[in-house]
Coordinates of C-alpha atoms and ligand atoms in Angstrom, one line a residue:
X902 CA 275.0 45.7 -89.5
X903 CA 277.4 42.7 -88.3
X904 CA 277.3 40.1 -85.7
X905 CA 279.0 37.7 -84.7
X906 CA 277.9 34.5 -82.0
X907 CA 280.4 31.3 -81.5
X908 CA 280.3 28.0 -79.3
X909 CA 282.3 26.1 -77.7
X910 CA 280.6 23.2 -76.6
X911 CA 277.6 22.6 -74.2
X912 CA 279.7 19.7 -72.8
X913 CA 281.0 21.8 -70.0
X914 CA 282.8 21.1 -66.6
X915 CA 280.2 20.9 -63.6
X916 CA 280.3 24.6 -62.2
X917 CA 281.4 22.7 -58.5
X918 CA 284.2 21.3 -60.1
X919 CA 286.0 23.4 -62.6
X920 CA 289.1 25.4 -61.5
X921 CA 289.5 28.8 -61.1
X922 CA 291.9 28.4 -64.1
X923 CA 290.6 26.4 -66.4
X924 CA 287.3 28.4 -66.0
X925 CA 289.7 31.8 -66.8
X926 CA 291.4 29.4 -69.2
X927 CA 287.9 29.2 -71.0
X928 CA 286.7 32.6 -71.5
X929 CA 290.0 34.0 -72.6
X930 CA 290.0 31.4 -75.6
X931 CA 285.7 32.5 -76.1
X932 CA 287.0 36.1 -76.3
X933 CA 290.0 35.7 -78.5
X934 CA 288.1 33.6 -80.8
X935 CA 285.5 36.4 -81.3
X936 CA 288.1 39.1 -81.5
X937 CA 289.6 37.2 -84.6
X938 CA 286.1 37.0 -86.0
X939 CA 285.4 40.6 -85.0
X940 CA 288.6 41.7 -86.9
X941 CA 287.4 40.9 -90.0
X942 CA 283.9 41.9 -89.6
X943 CA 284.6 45.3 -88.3
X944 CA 286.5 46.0 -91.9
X945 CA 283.5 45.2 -94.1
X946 CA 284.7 41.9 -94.3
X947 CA 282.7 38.4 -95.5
X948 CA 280.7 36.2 -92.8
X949 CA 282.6 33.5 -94.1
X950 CA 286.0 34.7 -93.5
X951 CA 285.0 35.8 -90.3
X952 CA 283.2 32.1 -89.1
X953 CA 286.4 30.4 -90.3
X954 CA 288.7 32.8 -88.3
X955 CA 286.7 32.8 -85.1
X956 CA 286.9 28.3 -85.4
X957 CA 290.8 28.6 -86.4
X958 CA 291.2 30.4 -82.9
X959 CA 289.2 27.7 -81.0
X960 CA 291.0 25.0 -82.8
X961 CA 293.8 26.3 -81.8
X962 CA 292.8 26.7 -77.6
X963 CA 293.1 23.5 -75.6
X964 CA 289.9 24.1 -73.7
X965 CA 288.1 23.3 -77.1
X966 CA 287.0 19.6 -78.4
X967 CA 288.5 20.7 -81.7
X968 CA 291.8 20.9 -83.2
X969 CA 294.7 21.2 -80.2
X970 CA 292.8 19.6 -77.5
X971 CA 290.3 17.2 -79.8
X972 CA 289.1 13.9 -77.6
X973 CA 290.6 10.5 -78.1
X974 CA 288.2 7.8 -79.9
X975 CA 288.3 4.2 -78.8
X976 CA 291.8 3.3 -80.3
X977 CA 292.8 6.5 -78.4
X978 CA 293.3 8.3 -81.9
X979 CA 291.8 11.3 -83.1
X980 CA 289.6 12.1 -86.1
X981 CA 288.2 15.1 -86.5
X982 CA 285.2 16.6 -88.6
X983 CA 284.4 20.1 -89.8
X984 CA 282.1 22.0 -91.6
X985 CA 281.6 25.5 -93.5
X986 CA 278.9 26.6 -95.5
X987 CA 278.2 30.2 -96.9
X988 CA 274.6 31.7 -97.1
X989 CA 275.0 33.6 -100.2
X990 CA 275.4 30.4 -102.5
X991 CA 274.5 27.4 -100.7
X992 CA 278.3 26.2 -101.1
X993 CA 279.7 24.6 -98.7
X994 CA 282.3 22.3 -97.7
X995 CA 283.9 19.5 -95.2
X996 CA 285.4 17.0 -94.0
X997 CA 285.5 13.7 -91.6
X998 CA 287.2 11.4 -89.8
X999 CA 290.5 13.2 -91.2
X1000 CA 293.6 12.6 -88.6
X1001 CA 296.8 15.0 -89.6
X1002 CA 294.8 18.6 -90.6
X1003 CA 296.0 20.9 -88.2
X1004 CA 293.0 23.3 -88.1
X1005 CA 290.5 21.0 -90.0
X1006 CA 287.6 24.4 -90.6
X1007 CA 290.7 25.8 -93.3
X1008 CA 290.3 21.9 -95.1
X1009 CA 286.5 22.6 -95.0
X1010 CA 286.4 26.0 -96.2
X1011 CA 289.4 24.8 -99.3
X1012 CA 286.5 22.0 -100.3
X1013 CA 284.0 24.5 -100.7
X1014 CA 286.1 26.5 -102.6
X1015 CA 287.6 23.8 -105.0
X1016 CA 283.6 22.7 -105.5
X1017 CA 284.3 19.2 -107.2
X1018 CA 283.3 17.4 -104.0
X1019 CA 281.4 18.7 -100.8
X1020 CA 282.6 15.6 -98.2
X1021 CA 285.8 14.2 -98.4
X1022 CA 286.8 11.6 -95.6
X1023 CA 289.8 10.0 -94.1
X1024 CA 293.0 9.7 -96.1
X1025 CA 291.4 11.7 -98.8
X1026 CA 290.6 14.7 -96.2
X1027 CA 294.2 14.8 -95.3
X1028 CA 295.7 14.0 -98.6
X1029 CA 293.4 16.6 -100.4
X1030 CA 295.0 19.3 -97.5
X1031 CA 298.4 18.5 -97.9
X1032 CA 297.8 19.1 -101.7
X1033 CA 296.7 22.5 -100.7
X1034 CA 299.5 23.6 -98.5
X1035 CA 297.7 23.5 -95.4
X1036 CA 299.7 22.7 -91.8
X1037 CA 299.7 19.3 -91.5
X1038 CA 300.6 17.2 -87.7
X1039 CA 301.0 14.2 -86.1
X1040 CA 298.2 12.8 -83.8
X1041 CA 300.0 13.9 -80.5
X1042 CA 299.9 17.3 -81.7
X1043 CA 295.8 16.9 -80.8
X1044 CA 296.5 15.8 -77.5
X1045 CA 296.3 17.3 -74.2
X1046 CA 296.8 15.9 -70.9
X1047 CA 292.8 16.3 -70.0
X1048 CA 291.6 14.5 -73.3
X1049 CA 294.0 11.4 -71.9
X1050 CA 292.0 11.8 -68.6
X1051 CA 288.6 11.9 -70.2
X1052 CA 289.7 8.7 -72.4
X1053 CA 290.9 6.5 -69.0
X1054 CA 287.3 7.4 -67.7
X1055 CA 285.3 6.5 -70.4
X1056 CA 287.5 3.2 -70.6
X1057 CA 287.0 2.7 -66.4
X1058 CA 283.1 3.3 -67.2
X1059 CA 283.4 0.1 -69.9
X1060 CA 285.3 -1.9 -66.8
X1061 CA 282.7 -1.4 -64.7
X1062 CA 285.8 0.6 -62.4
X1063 CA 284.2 4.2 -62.6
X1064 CA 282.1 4.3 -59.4
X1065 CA 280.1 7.7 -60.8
X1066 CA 278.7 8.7 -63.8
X1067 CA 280.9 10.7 -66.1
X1068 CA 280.4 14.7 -66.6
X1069 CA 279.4 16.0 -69.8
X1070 CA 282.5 18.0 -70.6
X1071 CA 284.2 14.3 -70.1
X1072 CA 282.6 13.0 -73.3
X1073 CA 282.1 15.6 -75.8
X1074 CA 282.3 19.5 -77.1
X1075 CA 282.3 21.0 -80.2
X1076 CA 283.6 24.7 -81.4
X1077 CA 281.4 26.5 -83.9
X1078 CA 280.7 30.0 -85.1
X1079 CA 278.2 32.1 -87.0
X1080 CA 277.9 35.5 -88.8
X1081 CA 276.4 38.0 -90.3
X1082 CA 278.3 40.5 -92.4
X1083 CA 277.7 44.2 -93.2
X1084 CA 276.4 42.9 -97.2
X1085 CA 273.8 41.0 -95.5
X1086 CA 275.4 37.4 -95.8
X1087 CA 275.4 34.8 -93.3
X1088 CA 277.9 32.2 -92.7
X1089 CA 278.3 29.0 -90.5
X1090 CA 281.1 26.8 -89.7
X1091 CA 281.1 23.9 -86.9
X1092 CA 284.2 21.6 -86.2
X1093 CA 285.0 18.8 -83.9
X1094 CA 286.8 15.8 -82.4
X1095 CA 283.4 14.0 -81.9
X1096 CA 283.3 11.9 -78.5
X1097 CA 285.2 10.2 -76.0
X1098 CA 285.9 6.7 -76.9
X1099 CA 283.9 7.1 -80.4
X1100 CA 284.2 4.1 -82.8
X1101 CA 286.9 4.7 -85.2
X1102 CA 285.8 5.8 -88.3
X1103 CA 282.1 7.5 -87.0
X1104 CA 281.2 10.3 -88.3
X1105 CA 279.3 13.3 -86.4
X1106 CA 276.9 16.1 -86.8
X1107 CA 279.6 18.5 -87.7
X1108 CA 280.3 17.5 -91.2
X1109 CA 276.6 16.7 -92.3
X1110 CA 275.4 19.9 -94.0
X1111 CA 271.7 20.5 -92.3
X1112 CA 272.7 19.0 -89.5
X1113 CA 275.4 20.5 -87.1
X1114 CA 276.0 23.1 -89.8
X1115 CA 274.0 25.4 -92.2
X1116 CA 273.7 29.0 -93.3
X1117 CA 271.1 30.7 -95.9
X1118 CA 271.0 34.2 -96.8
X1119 CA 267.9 35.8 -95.6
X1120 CA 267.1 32.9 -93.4
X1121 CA 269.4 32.1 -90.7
X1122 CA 272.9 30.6 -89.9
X1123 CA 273.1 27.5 -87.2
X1124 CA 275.9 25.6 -85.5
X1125 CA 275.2 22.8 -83.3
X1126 CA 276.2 20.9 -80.2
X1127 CA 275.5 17.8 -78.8
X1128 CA 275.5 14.2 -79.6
X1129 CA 275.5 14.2 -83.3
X1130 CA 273.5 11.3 -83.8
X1131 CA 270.4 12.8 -82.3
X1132 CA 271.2 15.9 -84.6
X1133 CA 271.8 14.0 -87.6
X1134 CA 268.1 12.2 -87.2
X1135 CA 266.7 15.5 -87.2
X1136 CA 268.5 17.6 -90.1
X1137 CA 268.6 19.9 -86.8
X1138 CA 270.2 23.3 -88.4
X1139 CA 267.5 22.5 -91.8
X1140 CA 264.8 22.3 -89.4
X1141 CA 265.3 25.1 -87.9
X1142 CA 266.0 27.3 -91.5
X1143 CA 263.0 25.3 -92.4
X1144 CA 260.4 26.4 -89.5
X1145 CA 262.1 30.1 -90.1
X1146 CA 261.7 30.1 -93.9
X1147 CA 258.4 28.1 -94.6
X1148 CA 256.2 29.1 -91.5
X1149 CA 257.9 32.2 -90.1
X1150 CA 258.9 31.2 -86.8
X1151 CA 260.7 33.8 -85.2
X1152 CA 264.4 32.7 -84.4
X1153 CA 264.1 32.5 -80.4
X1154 CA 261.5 30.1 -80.7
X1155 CA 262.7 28.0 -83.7
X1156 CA 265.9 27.0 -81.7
X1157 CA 264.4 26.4 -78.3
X1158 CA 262.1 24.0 -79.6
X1159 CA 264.8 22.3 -81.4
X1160 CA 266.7 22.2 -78.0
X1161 CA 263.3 21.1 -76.4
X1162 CA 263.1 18.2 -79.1
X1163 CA 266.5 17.1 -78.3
X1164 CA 265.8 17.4 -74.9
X1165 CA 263.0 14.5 -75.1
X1166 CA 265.5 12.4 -77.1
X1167 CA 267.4 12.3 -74.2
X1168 CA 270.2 14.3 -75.9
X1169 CA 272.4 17.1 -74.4
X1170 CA 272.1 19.6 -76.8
X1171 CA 273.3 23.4 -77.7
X1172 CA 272.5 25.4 -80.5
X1173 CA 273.4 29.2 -81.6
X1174 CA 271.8 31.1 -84.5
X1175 CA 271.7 34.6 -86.4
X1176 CA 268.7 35.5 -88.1
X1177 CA 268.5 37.8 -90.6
X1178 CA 268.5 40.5 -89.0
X1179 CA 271.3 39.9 -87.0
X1180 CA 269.2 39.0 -83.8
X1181 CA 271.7 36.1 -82.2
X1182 CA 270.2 32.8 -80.1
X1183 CA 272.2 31.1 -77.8
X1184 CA 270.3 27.8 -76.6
X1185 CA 271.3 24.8 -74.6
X1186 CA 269.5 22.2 -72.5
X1187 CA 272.8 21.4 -70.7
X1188 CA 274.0 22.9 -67.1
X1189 CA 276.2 25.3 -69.4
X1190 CA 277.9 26.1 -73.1
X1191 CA 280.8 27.8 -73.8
X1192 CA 279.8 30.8 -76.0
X1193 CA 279.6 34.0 -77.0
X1194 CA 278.9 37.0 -78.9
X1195 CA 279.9 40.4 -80.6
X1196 CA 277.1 42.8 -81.0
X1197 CA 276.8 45.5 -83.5
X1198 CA 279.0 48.1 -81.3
X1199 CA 281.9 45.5 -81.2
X1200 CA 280.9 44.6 -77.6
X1201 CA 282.4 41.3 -76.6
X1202 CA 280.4 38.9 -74.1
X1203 CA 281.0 35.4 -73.3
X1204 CA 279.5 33.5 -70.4
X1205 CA 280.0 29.0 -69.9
X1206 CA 277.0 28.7 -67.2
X1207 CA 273.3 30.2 -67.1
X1208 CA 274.6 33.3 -65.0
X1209 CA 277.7 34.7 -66.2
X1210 CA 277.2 36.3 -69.3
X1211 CA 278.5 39.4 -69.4
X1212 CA 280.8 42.1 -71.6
X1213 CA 284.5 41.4 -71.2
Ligands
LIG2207 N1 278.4 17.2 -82.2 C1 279.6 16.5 -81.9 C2 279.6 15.2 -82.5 O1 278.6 14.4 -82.3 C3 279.8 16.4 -80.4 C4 279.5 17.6 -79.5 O2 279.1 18.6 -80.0 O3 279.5 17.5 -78.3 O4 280.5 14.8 -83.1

């Protein structure tokens, strides 16, 4: 049995106020990105290659806080953090605040493999990638006319010019996938521009291994969303491996009462999750999260708000 679940944020666009087009926009990037996962699960293929293929294809869409469309931190730069880790070792790899890695999950998933180091950060992030071959781009490659929007908001919020409060989809988002492959492993990966108007050189959820990101064989696989700080207080993804592995929680309920938690934080929060078994959670505490989901029979769904998931 294989599955496959991905996010791609629970910062999403107001349902009143997202186009007919960007809401299109959306699911096609969801579906593609599962259909690259798909493709290498449906050949007997590794949960890890599949989680890094389905977060390659959201880097890659604008609608996605990742990769080609990443939002713009305070100096209206980008720096992005990823993470991978594979449930049949405990390896795992990543990276943060890097600036010039094209799809920064392949940077990730190269750390892991090279196993000197787990975190590398900044210049040594991008300098480690180029070293390895990978696609390498300047900043504007990152950025899209919306993320330029989002950034005067946040900046009109400081100056007291903003006369509303800005939507979640105008701060943050996150991509993320996890698997479970025919062998029985599971895989996570989790990747990111952070938030609007960040300060240079913080470091999100994303990265932090037990945090945004984490994946042990006969346990569970987790990939986070939200503000990563909130996360990052409560080992979030460990947490819920823990409550699964140490007092048998079932998955359903180990991830909504992570989302509940982060709820009374005060923290907009979304969380997906294969057990196992292959049984798939898809939580969020948010009006919507991008996200979606392959079952066993290769069945794509995808759905942003609480009433539109469905099959494609
Ligand atoms: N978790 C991301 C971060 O804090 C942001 C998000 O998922 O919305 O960097």
């Amino acid at each position: 049995m294989a599955t496959l679940a991905i996010h791609g944020g629970a910062g999403t666009i107001p349902r009143g106020s997202i186009t007919e087009e960007g809401y299109r926009a959306a699911r096609e990037g969801l579906r593609a990105a599962l259909a690259a996962g798909w493709s290498v699960l449906k050949e007997g293929g590794l949960a890890i290659d599949a989680v890094e293929a389905a977060v390659v294809a959201l880097e890659d869409h604008p609608s996605f806080n990742a990769g080609h469309g990443a939002v713009l931190n305070e100096r209206q730069e980008h720096e992005l953090d990823a993470g991978i880790m594979d449930g049949r070792t405990l390896a795992a790899g990543a990276i943060a605040s890097a600036r010039h890695i094209r799809n920064p999950i392949q940077a990730a998933r190269l750390i892991m493999e090279d196993g000197t180091c787990l975190l590398l950060s900044g210049a040594g992030a991008d300098d480690f990638a180029r070293g390895q071959g990978l696609a390498m781009v300047e900043q504007d490659y990152f950025t899209t006319p919306l993320r330029k929007q989002h950034w005067q908001r946040a900046e009109d919020e400081r100056t007291g010019k903003l006369n509303r409060s800005r939507t979640e989809a105008e701060k943050h988002g996150t991509v993320g996938a996890v698997a479970l492959d025919d062998a029985g492993n599971l895989a996570a990966a989790t990747s990111t521009g952070g938030y609007t108007f960040k300060r240079a050189g913080r470091v999100g959820d994303a990265p932090i291994i037990g945090a945004g990101t984490y994946a042990r064989n006969g346990v569970v696989a987790v990939s986070c969303t939200g503000l990563g700080e909130y996360f990052i207080r409560r080992c979030t993804a460990h947490d819920i491996a823990s409550r699964m592995l140490y007092l048998d929680t079932p998955l359903a309920d180990a991830t909504q009462n992570a989302v509940n938690e982060l709820k009374g934080d005060g923290a907009g929060a979304g969380i997906i999750a294969i057990d196992r078994h292959g049984a798939i959670s898809l939580v969020h505490n948010t009006e919507g999260m991008y996200r979606g989901k392959v079952s066993d029979d290769g069945v794509i769904y995808v759905g942003i708000y609480a009433d539109d998931f469905g099959a494609e």
